[in-house]
PDB file of N, CA and C in Angstrom:
ATOM      1  N   MET A   1      63.989-101.775-131.231  1.00 86.00           N
ATOM      2  CA  MET A   1      65.070-101.708-130.244  1.00 86.00           C
ATOM      3  C   MET A   1      64.698-102.589-129.052  1.00 86.00           C
ATOM      4  N   ASP A   2      65.614-103.404-128.614  1.00 94.00           N
ATOM      5  CA  ASP A   2      65.412-104.251-127.431  1.00 94.00           C
ATOM      6  C   ASP A   2      65.854-103.467-126.194  1.00 94.00           C
ATOM      7  N   TRP A   3      64.951-102.648-125.693  1.00 96.00           N
ATOM      8  CA  TRP A   3      65.266-101.770-124.566  1.00 96.00           C
ATOM      9  C   TRP A   3      65.593-102.547-123.306  1.00 96.00           C
ATOM     10  N   LYS A   4      64.899-103.649-123.092  1.00 95.00           N
ATOM     11  CA  LYS A   4      65.139-104.437-121.870  1.00 95.00           C
ATOM     12  C   LYS A   4      66.590-104.907-121.793  1.00 95.00           C
ATOM     13  N   SER A   5      67.111-105.439-122.893  1.00 95.00           N
ATOM     14  CA  SER A   5      68.502-105.917-122.907  1.00 95.00           C
ATOM     15  C   SER A   5      69.491-104.769-122.765  1.00 95.00           C
ATOM     16  N   LEU A   6      69.195-103.658-123.443  1.00 96.00           N
ATOM     17  CA  LEU A   6      70.087-102.511-123.382  1.00 96.00           C
ATOM     18  C   LEU A   6      70.128-101.913-121.976  1.00 96.00           C
ATOM     19  N   ILE A   7      68.973-101.850-121.330  1.00 96.00           N
ATOM     20  CA  ILE A   7      68.920-101.344-119.949  1.00 96.00           C
ATOM     21  C   ILE A   7      69.698-102.270-119.020  1.00 96.00           C
ATOM     22  N   GLN A   8      69.514-103.566-119.196  1.00 95.00           N
ATOM     23  CA  GLN A   8      70.250-104.518-118.358  1.00 95.00           C
ATOM     24  C   GLN A   8      71.760-104.348-118.557  1.00 95.00           C
ATOM     25  N   LYS A   9      72.177-104.139-119.793  1.00 94.00           N
ATOM     26  CA  LYS A   9      73.598-103.961-120.078  1.00 94.00           C
ATOM     27  C   LYS A   9      74.122-102.655-119.479  1.00 94.00           C
ATOM     28  N   GLN A  10      73.367-101.574-119.617  1.00 94.00           N
ATOM     29  CA  GLN A  10      73.826-100.256-119.182  1.00 94.00           C
ATOM     30  C   GLN A  10      73.722-100.047-117.676  1.00 94.00           C
ATOM     31  N   VAL A  11      72.617-100.518-117.092  1.00 94.00           N
ATOM     32  CA  VAL A  11      72.333-100.217-115.683  1.00 94.00           C
ATOM     33  C   VAL A  11      72.461-101.443-114.793  1.00 94.00           C
ATOM     34  N   GLY A  12      72.356-102.624-115.396  1.00 95.00           N
ATOM     35  CA  GLY A  12      72.519-103.846-114.614  1.00 95.00           C
ATOM     36  C   GLY A  12      71.277-104.312-113.897  1.00 95.00           C
ATOM     37  N   ILE A  13      70.104-103.900-114.384  1.00 94.00           N
ATOM     38  CA  ILE A  13      68.851-104.358-113.773  1.00 94.00           C
ATOM     39  C   ILE A  13      67.967-104.985-114.834  1.00 94.00           C
ATOM     40  N   GLU A  14      67.130-105.916-114.406  1.00 96.00           N
ATOM     41  CA  GLU A  14      66.130-106.479-115.304  1.00 96.00           C
ATOM     42  C   GLU A  14      64.857-105.664-115.163  1.00 96.00           C
ATOM     43  N   VAL A  15      64.224-105.384-116.283  1.00 97.00           N
ATOM     44  CA  VAL A  15      62.996-104.592-116.287  1.00 97.00           C
ATOM     45  C   VAL A  15      61.928-105.329-117.071  1.00 97.00           C
ATOM     46  N   THR A  16      60.696-104.935-116.857  1.00 96.00           N
ATOM     47  CA  THR A  16      59.587-105.534-117.597  1.00 96.00           C
ATOM     48  C   THR A  16      59.219-104.640-118.781  1.00 96.00           C
ATOM     49  N   ASP A  17      58.485-105.225-119.721  1.00 96.00           N
ATOM     50  CA  ASP A  17      57.978-104.443-120.856  1.00 96.00           C
ATOM     51  C   ASP A  17      57.087-103.301-120.359  1.00 96.00           C
ATOM     52  N   GLU A  18      56.294-103.578-119.332  1.00 97.00           N
ATOM     53  CA  GLU A  18      55.391-102.571-118.790  1.00 97.00           C
ATOM     54  C   GLU A  18      56.165-101.393-118.208  1.00 97.00           C
ATOM     55  N   GLU A  19      57.261-101.681-117.506  1.00 97.00           N
ATOM     56  CA  GLU A  19      58.068-100.604-116.928  1.00 97.00           C
ATOM     57  C   GLU A  19      58.685 -99.744-118.036  1.00 97.00           C
ATOM     58  N   VAL A  20      59.155-100.393-119.092  1.00 97.00           N
ATOM     59  CA  VAL A  20      59.742 -99.653-120.214  1.00 97.00           C
ATOM     60  C   VAL A  20      58.680 -98.767-120.848  1.00 97.00           C
ATOM     61  N   GLU A  21      57.533 -99.346-121.160  1.00 97.00           N
ATOM     62  CA  GLU A  21      56.460 -98.607-121.823  1.00 97.00           C
ATOM     63  C   GLU A  21      55.957 -97.448-120.958  1.00 97.00           C
ATOM     64  N   GLU A  22      55.793 -97.701-119.680  1.00 97.00           N
ATOM     65  CA  GLU A  22      55.258 -96.690-118.772  1.00 97.00           C
ATOM     66  C   GLU A  22      56.223 -95.516-118.579  1.00 97.00           C
ATOM     67  N   ASN A  23      57.515 -95.787-118.552  1.00 97.00           N
ATOM     68  CA  ASN A  23      58.496 -94.752-118.235  1.00 97.00           C
ATOM     69  C   ASN A  23      59.206 -94.138-119.439  1.00 97.00           C
ATOM     70  N   MET A  24      59.001 -94.682-120.618  1.00 97.00           N
ATOM     71  CA  MET A  24      59.669 -94.160-121.813  1.00 97.00           C
ATOM     72  C   MET A  24      59.328 -92.690-122.086  1.00 97.00           C
ATOM     73  N   PRO A  25      58.059 -92.271-121.999  1.00 98.00           N
ATOM     74  CA  PRO A  25      57.777 -90.848-122.259  1.00 98.00           C
ATOM     75  C   PRO A  25      58.550 -89.915-121.318  1.00 98.00           C
ATOM     76  N   TYR A  26      58.628 -90.268-120.063  1.00 97.00           N
ATOM     77  CA  TYR A  26      59.358 -89.443-119.107  1.00 97.00           C
ATOM     78  C   TYR A  26      60.853 -89.424-119.438  1.00 97.00           C
ATOM     79  N   ALA A  27      61.413 -90.575-119.807  1.00 98.00           N
ATOM     80  CA  ALA A  27      62.835 -90.649-120.156  1.00 98.00           C
ATOM     81  C   ALA A  27      63.129 -89.785-121.389  1.00 98.00           C
ATOM     82  N   LYS A  28      62.233 -89.807-122.367  1.00 98.00           N
ATOM     83  CA  LYS A  28      62.429 -88.989-123.568  1.00 98.00           C
ATOM     84  C   LYS A  28      62.342 -87.504-123.250  1.00 98.00           C
ATOM     85  N   ARG A  29      61.398 -87.125-122.391  1.00 98.00           N
ATOM     86  CA  ARG A  29      61.300 -85.712-121.975  1.00 98.00           C
ATOM     87  C   ARG A  29      62.554 -85.284-121.233  1.00 98.00           C
ATOM     88  N   LYS A  30      63.029 -86.156-120.357  1.00 97.00           N
ATOM     89  CA  LYS A  30      64.235 -85.845-119.583  1.00 97.00           C
ATOM     90  C   LYS A  30      65.434 -85.692-120.521  1.00 97.00           C
ATOM     91  N   LEU A  31      65.567 -86.596-121.486  1.00 98.00           N
ATOM     92  CA  LEU A  31      66.659 -86.517-122.448  1.00 98.00           C
ATOM     93  C   LEU A  31      66.579 -85.219-123.244  1.00 98.00           C
ATOM     94  N   SER A  32      65.390 -84.872-123.688  1.00 98.00           N
ATOM     95  CA  SER A  32      65.203 -83.636-124.444  1.00 98.00           C
ATOM     96  C   SER A  32      65.614 -82.430-123.614  1.00 98.00           C
ATOM     97  N   HIS A  33      65.248 -82.430-122.361  1.00 98.00           N
ATOM     98  CA  HIS A  33      65.608 -81.332-121.457  1.00 98.00           C
ATOM     99  C   HIS A  33      67.133 -81.265-121.268  1.00 98.00           C
ATOM    100  N   ILE A  34      67.762 -82.408-121.078  1.00 97.00           N
ATOM    101  CA  ILE A  34      69.216 -82.454-120.902  1.00 97.00           C
ATOM    102  C   ILE A  34      69.916 -81.907-122.147  1.00 97.00           C
ATOM    103  N   ILE A  35      69.465 -82.352-123.317  1.00 98.00           N
ATOM    104  CA  ILE A  35      70.092 -81.910-124.563  1.00 98.00           C
ATOM    105  C   ILE A  35      69.884 -80.406-124.775  1.00 98.00           C
ATOM    106  N   SER A  36      68.687 -79.915-124.476  1.00 97.00           N
ATOM    107  CA  SER A  36      68.441 -78.481-124.665  1.00 97.00           C
ATOM    108  C   SER A  36      69.264 -77.643-123.699  1.00 97.00           C
ATOM    109  N   ARG A  37      69.528 -78.164-122.524  1.00 97.00           N
ATOM    110  CA  ARG A  37      70.275 -77.424-121.515  1.00 97.00           C
ATOM    111  C   ARG A  37      71.782 -77.605-121.658  1.00 97.00           C
ATOM    112  N   GLU A  38      72.216 -78.827-121.938  1.00 96.00           N
ATOM    113  CA  GLU A  38      73.647 -79.164-121.914  1.00 96.00           C
ATOM    114  C   GLU A  38      74.246 -79.484-123.285  1.00 96.00           C
ATOM    115  N   GLY A  39      73.381 -79.666-124.296  1.00 97.00           N
ATOM    116  CA  GLY A  39      73.873 -80.069-125.615  1.00 97.00           C
ATOM    117  C   GLY A  39      73.881 -81.586-125.748  1.00 97.00           C
ATOM    118  N   ASP A  40      74.163 -82.058-126.970  1.00 96.00           N
ATOM    119  CA  ASP A  40      74.095 -83.511-127.199  1.00 96.00           C
ATOM    120  C   ASP A  40      75.438 -84.219-127.040  1.00 96.00           C
ATOM    121  N   LEU A  41      76.452 -83.477-126.588  1.00 95.00           N
ATOM    122  CA  LEU A  41      77.776 -84.053-126.326  1.00 95.00           C
ATOM    123  C   LEU A  41      78.321 -84.741-127.586  1.00 95.00           C
ATOM    124  N   ASN A  42      78.328 -83.964-128.672  1.00 96.00           N
ATOM    125  CA  ASN A  42      78.808 -84.460-129.974  1.00 96.00           C
ATOM    126  C   ASN A  42      78.060 -85.715-130.429  1.00 96.00           C
ATOM    127  N   GLY A  43      76.753 -85.750-130.168  1.00 96.00           N
ATOM    128  CA  GLY A  43      75.920 -86.861-130.609  1.00 96.00           C
ATOM    129  C   GLY A  43      75.830 -88.020-129.631  1.00 96.00           C
ATOM    130  N   GLU A  44      76.643 -88.026-128.575  1.00 96.00           N
ATOM    131  CA  GLU A  44      76.637 -89.136-127.612  1.00 96.00           C
ATOM    132  C   GLU A  44      75.280 -89.278-126.916  1.00 96.00           C
ATOM    133  N   ARG A  45      74.680 -88.156-126.577  1.00 97.00           N
ATOM    134  CA  ARG A  45      73.392 -88.222-125.868  1.00 97.00           C
ATOM    135  C   ARG A  45      72.240 -88.649-126.776  1.00 97.00           C
ATOM    136  N   ASN A  46      72.467 -88.706-128.052  1.00 97.00           N
ATOM    137  CA  ASN A  46      71.443 -89.183-128.987  1.00 97.00           C
ATOM    138  C   ASN A  46      71.566 -90.680-129.258  1.00 97.00           C
ATOM    139  N   GLN A  47      72.533 -91.321-128.654  1.00 97.00           N
ATOM    140  CA  GLN A  47      72.726 -92.759-128.840  1.00 97.00           C
ATOM    141  C   GLN A  47      71.718 -93.537-127.979  1.00 97.00           C
ATOM    142  N   PRO A  48      71.253 -94.687-128.448  1.00 97.00           N
ATOM    143  CA  PRO A  48      70.282 -95.483-127.686  1.00 97.00           C
ATOM    144  C   PRO A  48      70.749 -95.832-126.270  1.00 97.00           C
ATOM    145  N   TRP A  49      72.036 -96.066-126.092  1.00 96.00           N
ATOM    146  CA  TRP A  49      72.526 -96.448-124.763  1.00 96.00           C
ATOM    147  C   TRP A  49      72.289 -95.345-123.733  1.00 96.00           C
ATOM    148  N   TYR A  50      72.315 -94.089-124.191  1.00 97.00           N
ATOM    149  CA  TYR A  50      72.111 -92.981-123.260  1.00 97.00           C
ATOM    150  C   TYR A  50      70.661 -92.954-122.773  1.00 97.00           C
ATOM    151  N   LEU A  51      69.724 -93.105-123.702  1.00 97.00           N
ATOM    152  CA  LEU A  51      68.310 -93.166-123.319  1.00 97.00           C
ATOM    153  C   LEU A  51      68.049 -94.391-122.445  1.00 97.00           C
ATOM    154  N   ALA A  52      68.682 -95.502-122.754  1.00 97.00           N
ATOM    155  CA  ALA A  52      68.514 -96.715-121.941  1.00 97.00           C
ATOM    156  C   ALA A  52      69.013 -96.490-120.517  1.00 97.00           C
ATOM    157  N   THR A  53      70.117 -95.754-120.381  1.00 97.00           N
ATOM    158  CA  THR A  53      70.643 -95.448-119.048  1.00 97.00           C
ATOM    159  C   THR A  53      69.662 -94.586-118.275  1.00 97.00           C
ATOM    160  N   LEU A  54      69.136 -93.546-118.921  1.00 97.00           N
ATOM    161  CA  LEU A  54      68.138 -92.694-118.263  1.00 97.00           C
ATOM    162  C   LEU A  54      66.907 -93.515-117.865  1.00 97.00           C
ATOM    163  N   LEU A  55      66.452 -94.347-118.767  1.00 97.00           N
ATOM    164  CA  LEU A  55      65.270 -95.172-118.518  1.00 97.00           C
ATOM    165  C   LEU A  55      65.502 -96.104-117.332  1.00 97.00           C
ATOM    166  N   GLY A  56      66.666 -96.734-117.283  1.00 97.00           N
ATOM    167  CA  GLY A  56      66.986 -97.619-116.157  1.00 97.00           C
ATOM    168  C   GLY A  56      67.018 -96.869-114.843  1.00 97.00           C
ATOM    169  N   GLU A  57      67.591 -95.672-114.856  1.00 97.00           N
ATOM    170  CA  GLU A  57      67.635 -94.863-113.634  1.00 97.00           C
ATOM    171  C   GLU A  57      66.234 -94.467-113.183  1.00 97.00           C
ATOM    172  N   ILE A  58      65.382 -94.110-114.131  1.00 97.00           N
ATOM    173  CA  ILE A  58      64.004 -93.732-113.807  1.00 97.00           C
ATOM    174  C   ILE A  58      63.248 -94.923-113.232  1.00 97.00           C
ATOM    175  N   ILE A  59      63.423 -96.099-113.823  1.00 97.00           N
ATOM    176  CA  ILE A  59      62.747 -97.300-113.326  1.00 97.00           C
ATOM    177  C   ILE A  59      63.238 -97.627-111.917  1.00 97.00           C
ATOM    178  N   ASN A  60      64.540 -97.520-111.674  1.00 97.00           N
ATOM    179  CA  ASN A  60      65.059 -97.723-110.316  1.00 97.00           C
ATOM    180  C   ASN A  60      64.433 -96.742-109.336  1.00 97.00           C
ATOM    181  N   MET A  61      64.335 -95.489-109.741  1.00 96.00           N
ATOM    182  CA  MET A  61      63.742 -94.460-108.892  1.00 96.00           C
ATOM    183  C   MET A  61      62.279 -94.796-108.584  1.00 96.00           C
ATOM    184  N   GLU A  62      61.535 -95.217-109.592  1.00 97.00           N
ATOM    185  CA  GLU A  62      60.124 -95.574-109.397  1.00 97.00           C
ATOM    186  C   GLU A  62      59.975 -96.779-108.471  1.00 97.00           C
ATOM    187  N   ARG A  63      60.834 -97.754-108.631  1.00 97.00           N
ATOM    188  CA  ARG A  63      60.785 -98.938-107.764  1.00 97.00           C
ATOM    189  C   ARG A  63      61.069 -98.547-106.310  1.00 97.00           C
ATOM    190  N   PHE A  64      62.062 -97.688-106.102  1.00 97.00           N
ATOM    191  CA  PHE A  64      62.386 -97.255-104.744  1.00 97.00           C
ATOM    192  C   PHE A  64      61.242 -96.441-104.154  1.00 97.00           C
ATOM    193  N   SER A  65      60.631 -95.580-104.950  1.00 96.00           N
ATOM    194  CA  SER A  65      59.486 -94.792-104.478  1.00 96.00           C
ATOM    195  C   SER A  65      58.328 -95.703-104.077  1.00 96.00           C
ATOM    196  N   GLN A  66      58.069 -96.716-104.880  1.00 96.00           N
ATOM    197  CA  GLN A  66      56.999 -97.661-104.571  1.00 96.00           C
ATOM    198  C   GLN A  66      57.307 -98.407-103.268  1.00 96.00           C
ATOM    199  N   TYR A  67      58.552 -98.820-103.093  1.00 96.00           N
ATOM    200  CA  TYR A  67      58.961 -99.496-101.864  1.00 96.00           C
ATOM    201  C   TYR A  67      58.732 -98.585-100.653  1.00 96.00           C
ATOM    202  N   CYS A  68      59.135 -97.321-100.775  1.00 95.00           N
ATOM    203  CA  CYS A  68      58.959 -96.373 -99.663  1.00 95.00           C
ATOM    204  C   CYS A  68      57.484 -96.163 -99.340  1.00 95.00           C
ATOM    205  N   ARG A  69      56.636 -96.078-100.368  1.00 95.00           N
ATOM    206  CA  ARG A  69      55.189 -95.929-100.129  1.00 95.00           C
ATOM    207  C   ARG A  69      54.634 -97.151 -99.400  1.00 95.00           C
ATOM    208  N   GLN A  70      55.083 -98.340 -99.774  1.00 95.00           N
ATOM    209  CA  GLN A  70      54.602 -99.558 -99.121  1.00 95.00           C
ATOM    210  C   GLN A  70      55.035 -99.605 -97.661  1.00 95.00           C
ATOM    211  N   VAL A  71      56.289 -99.269 -97.391  1.00 94.00           N
ATOM    212  CA  VAL A  71      56.778 -99.266 -96.011  1.00 94.00           C
ATOM    213  C   VAL A  71      56.016 -98.233 -95.198  1.00 94.00           C
ATOM    214  N   SER A  72      55.839 -97.050 -95.751  1.00 93.00           N
ATOM    215  CA  SER A  72      55.103 -95.995 -95.056  1.00 93.00           C
ATOM    216  C   SER A  72      53.673 -96.428 -94.767  1.00 93.00           C
ATOM    217  N   SER A  73      53.053 -97.077 -95.718  1.00 92.00           N
ATOM    218  CA  SER A  73      51.677 -97.546 -95.536  1.00 92.00           C
ATOM    219  C   SER A  73      51.590 -98.565 -94.405  1.00 92.00           C
ATOM    220  N   ARG A  74      52.559 -99.483 -94.360  1.00 92.00           N
ATOM    221  CA  ARG A  74      52.569-100.478 -93.278  1.00 92.00           C
ATOM    222  C   ARG A  74      52.752 -99.809 -91.917  1.00 92.00           C
ATOM    223  N   ILE A  75      53.652 -98.842 -91.860  1.00 91.00           N
ATOM    224  CA  ILE A  75      53.892 -98.139 -90.593  1.00 91.00           C
ATOM    225  C   ILE A  75      52.634 -97.398 -90.153  1.00 91.00           C
ATOM    226  N   MET A  76      51.994 -96.712 -91.079  1.00 90.00           N
ATOM    227  CA  MET A  76      50.774 -95.966 -90.741  1.00 90.00           C
ATOM    228  C   MET A  76      49.655 -96.919 -90.307  1.00 90.00           C
ATOM    229  N   THR A  77      49.540 -98.051 -90.964  1.00 90.00           N
ATOM    230  CA  THR A  77      48.523 -99.028 -90.584  1.00 90.00           C
ATOM    231  C   THR A  77      48.759 -99.515 -89.164  1.00 90.00           C
ATOM    232  N   GLU A  78      50.011 -99.819 -88.845  1.00 88.00           N
ATOM    233  CA  GLU A  78      50.336-100.268 -87.481  1.00 88.00           C
ATOM    234  C   GLU A  78      50.045 -99.188 -86.454  1.00 88.00           C
ATOM    235  N   LYS A  79      50.383 -97.952 -86.769  1.00 83.00           N
ATOM    236  CA  LYS A  79      50.126 -96.849 -85.843  1.00 83.00           C
ATOM    237  C   LYS A  79      48.631 -96.661 -85.629  1.00 83.00           C
ATOM    238  N   MET A  80      47.856 -96.811 -86.701  1.00 84.00           N
ATOM    239  CA  MET A  80      46.402 -96.684 -86.572  1.00 84.00           C
ATOM    240  C   MET A  80      45.839 -97.803 -85.704  1.00 84.00           C
ATOM    241  N   LYS A  81      46.345 -99.020 -85.888  1.00 81.00           N
ATOM    242  CA  LYS A  81      45.889-100.138 -85.066  1.00 81.00           C
ATOM    243  C   LYS A  81      46.204 -99.887 -83.600  1.00 81.00           C
ATOM    244  N   GLU A  82      47.440 -99.425 -83.331  1.00 80.00           N
ATOM    245  CA  GLU A  82      47.842 -99.145 -81.956  1.00 80.00           C
ATOM    246  C   GLU A  82      46.988 -98.033 -81.355  1.00 80.00           C
ATOM    247  N   SER A  83      46.731 -96.997 -82.130  1.00 78.00           N
ATOM    248  CA  SER A  83      45.933 -95.870 -81.661  1.00 78.00           C
ATOM    249  C   SER A  83      44.499 -96.307 -81.373  1.00 78.00           C
ATOM    250  N   THR A  84      43.940 -97.111 -82.267  1.00 78.00           N
ATOM    251  CA  THR A  84      42.574 -97.602 -82.076  1.00 78.00           C
ATOM    252  C   THR A  84      42.493 -98.456 -80.823  1.00 78.00           C
ATOM    253  N   GLN A  85      43.469 -99.347 -80.646  1.00 73.00           N
ATOM    254  CA  GLN A  85      43.482-100.203 -79.457  1.00 73.00           C
ATOM    255  C   GLN A  85      43.604 -99.359 -78.196  1.00 73.00           C
ATOM    256  N   HIS A  86      44.467 -98.349 -78.228  1.00 71.00           N
ATOM    257  CA  HIS A  86      44.634 -97.462 -77.075  1.00 71.00           C
ATOM    258  C   HIS A  86      43.322 -96.737 -76.764  1.00 71.00           C
ATOM    259  N   ASN A  87      42.642 -96.245 -77.799  1.00 71.00           N
ATOM    260  CA  ASN A  87      41.375 -95.542 -77.600  1.00 71.00           C
ATOM    261  C   ASN A  87      40.320 -96.467 -77.021  1.00 71.00           C
ATOM    262  N   ILE A  88      40.290 -97.689 -77.459  1.00 71.00           N
ATOM    263  CA  ILE A  88      39.330 -98.661 -76.928  1.00 71.00           C
ATOM    264  C   ILE A  88      39.616 -98.914 -75.454  1.00 71.00           C
ATOM    265  N   GLU A  89      40.888 -99.034 -75.117  1.00 71.00           N
ATOM    266  CA  GLU A  89      41.260 -99.281 -73.720  1.00 71.00           C
ATOM    267  C   GLU A  89      40.921 -98.091 -72.824  1.00 71.00           C
ATOM    268  N   MET A  90      40.883 -96.894 -73.389  1.00 68.00           N
ATOM    269  CA  MET A  90      40.602 -95.696 -72.610  1.00 68.00           C
ATOM    270  C   MET A  90      39.114 -95.468 -72.399  1.00 68.00           C
ATOM    271  N   LEU A  91      38.271 -96.164 -73.145  1.00 67.00           N
ATOM    272  CA  LEU A  91      36.831 -95.993 -72.981  1.00 67.00           C
ATOM    273  C   LEU A  91      36.416 -96.478 -71.597  1.00 67.00           C
ATOM    274  N   PRO A  92      35.486 -95.757 -71.001  1.00 69.00           N
ATOM    275  CA  PRO A  92      35.029 -96.216 -69.680  1.00 69.00           C
ATOM    276  C   PRO A  92      34.297 -97.549 -69.811  1.00 69.00           C
ATOM    277  N   GLN A  93      34.447 -98.347 -68.801  1.00 68.00           N
ATOM    278  CA  GLN A  93      33.771 -99.626 -68.778  1.00 68.00           C
ATOM    279  C   GLN A  93      32.345 -99.402 -68.285  1.00 68.00           C
ATOM    280  N   THR A  94      31.408 -99.766 -69.106  1.00 64.00           N
ATOM    281  CA  THR A  94      30.020 -99.600 -68.715  1.00 64.00           C
ATOM    282  C   THR A  94      29.271-100.902 -68.922  1.00 64.00           C
ATOM    283  N   THR A  95      28.233-101.016 -68.150  1.00 67.00           N
ATOM    284  CA  THR A  95      27.370-102.180 -68.287  1.00 67.00           C
ATOM    285  C   THR A  95      26.000-101.672 -68.701  1.00 67.00           C
ATOM    286  N   ILE A  96      25.492-102.257 -69.716  1.00 66.00           N
ATOM    287  CA  ILE A  96      24.176-101.861 -70.196  1.00 66.00           C
ATOM    288  C   ILE A  96      23.174-102.871 -69.655  1.00 66.00           C
ATOM    289  N   ILE A  97      22.164-102.343 -68.975  1.00 72.00           N
ATOM    290  CA  ILE A  97      21.117-103.194 -68.413  1.00 72.00           C
ATOM    291  C   ILE A  97      19.882-102.981 -69.251  1.00 72.00           C
ATOM    292  N   VAL A  98      19.348-104.069 -69.706  1.00 74.00           N
ATOM    293  CA  VAL A  98      18.128-104.012 -70.504  1.00 74.00           C
ATOM    294  C   VAL A  98      17.009-104.589 -69.638  1.00 74.00           C
ATOM    295  N   SER A  99      15.989-103.762 -69.443  1.00 71.00           N
ATOM    296  CA  SER A  99      14.867-104.256 -68.641  1.00 71.00           C
ATOM    297  C   SER A  99      13.872-104.946 -69.544  1.00 71.00           C
ATOM    298  N   GLN A 100      13.202-105.911 -68.910  1.00 66.00           N
ATOM    299  CA  GLN A 100      12.226-106.677 -69.692  1.00 66.00           C
ATOM    300  C   GLN A 100      10.829-106.411 -69.223  1.00 66.00           C
TER     301      GLN A 100
END
């Protein structure tokens, strides 16, 4: 099955082989849970396009989560830099005299 093409057709995004491979187990578990809870909708949920749609949604979710982690990391890094600079500025100014 060409999952990349099917995902692009169903969800409208391009994905990598790695993203498909990494997220397929989760998509299959999610599909199994949906079918056990809601039924297979007269076989519709067992069609490849349905799994491709779930997979595309999961990949989008993972990409957004990664983006949020990166933004958060940048913000925290900047705050740490500002805090460190502030702490340095608050240190008392001292002169060290070394006798010879």
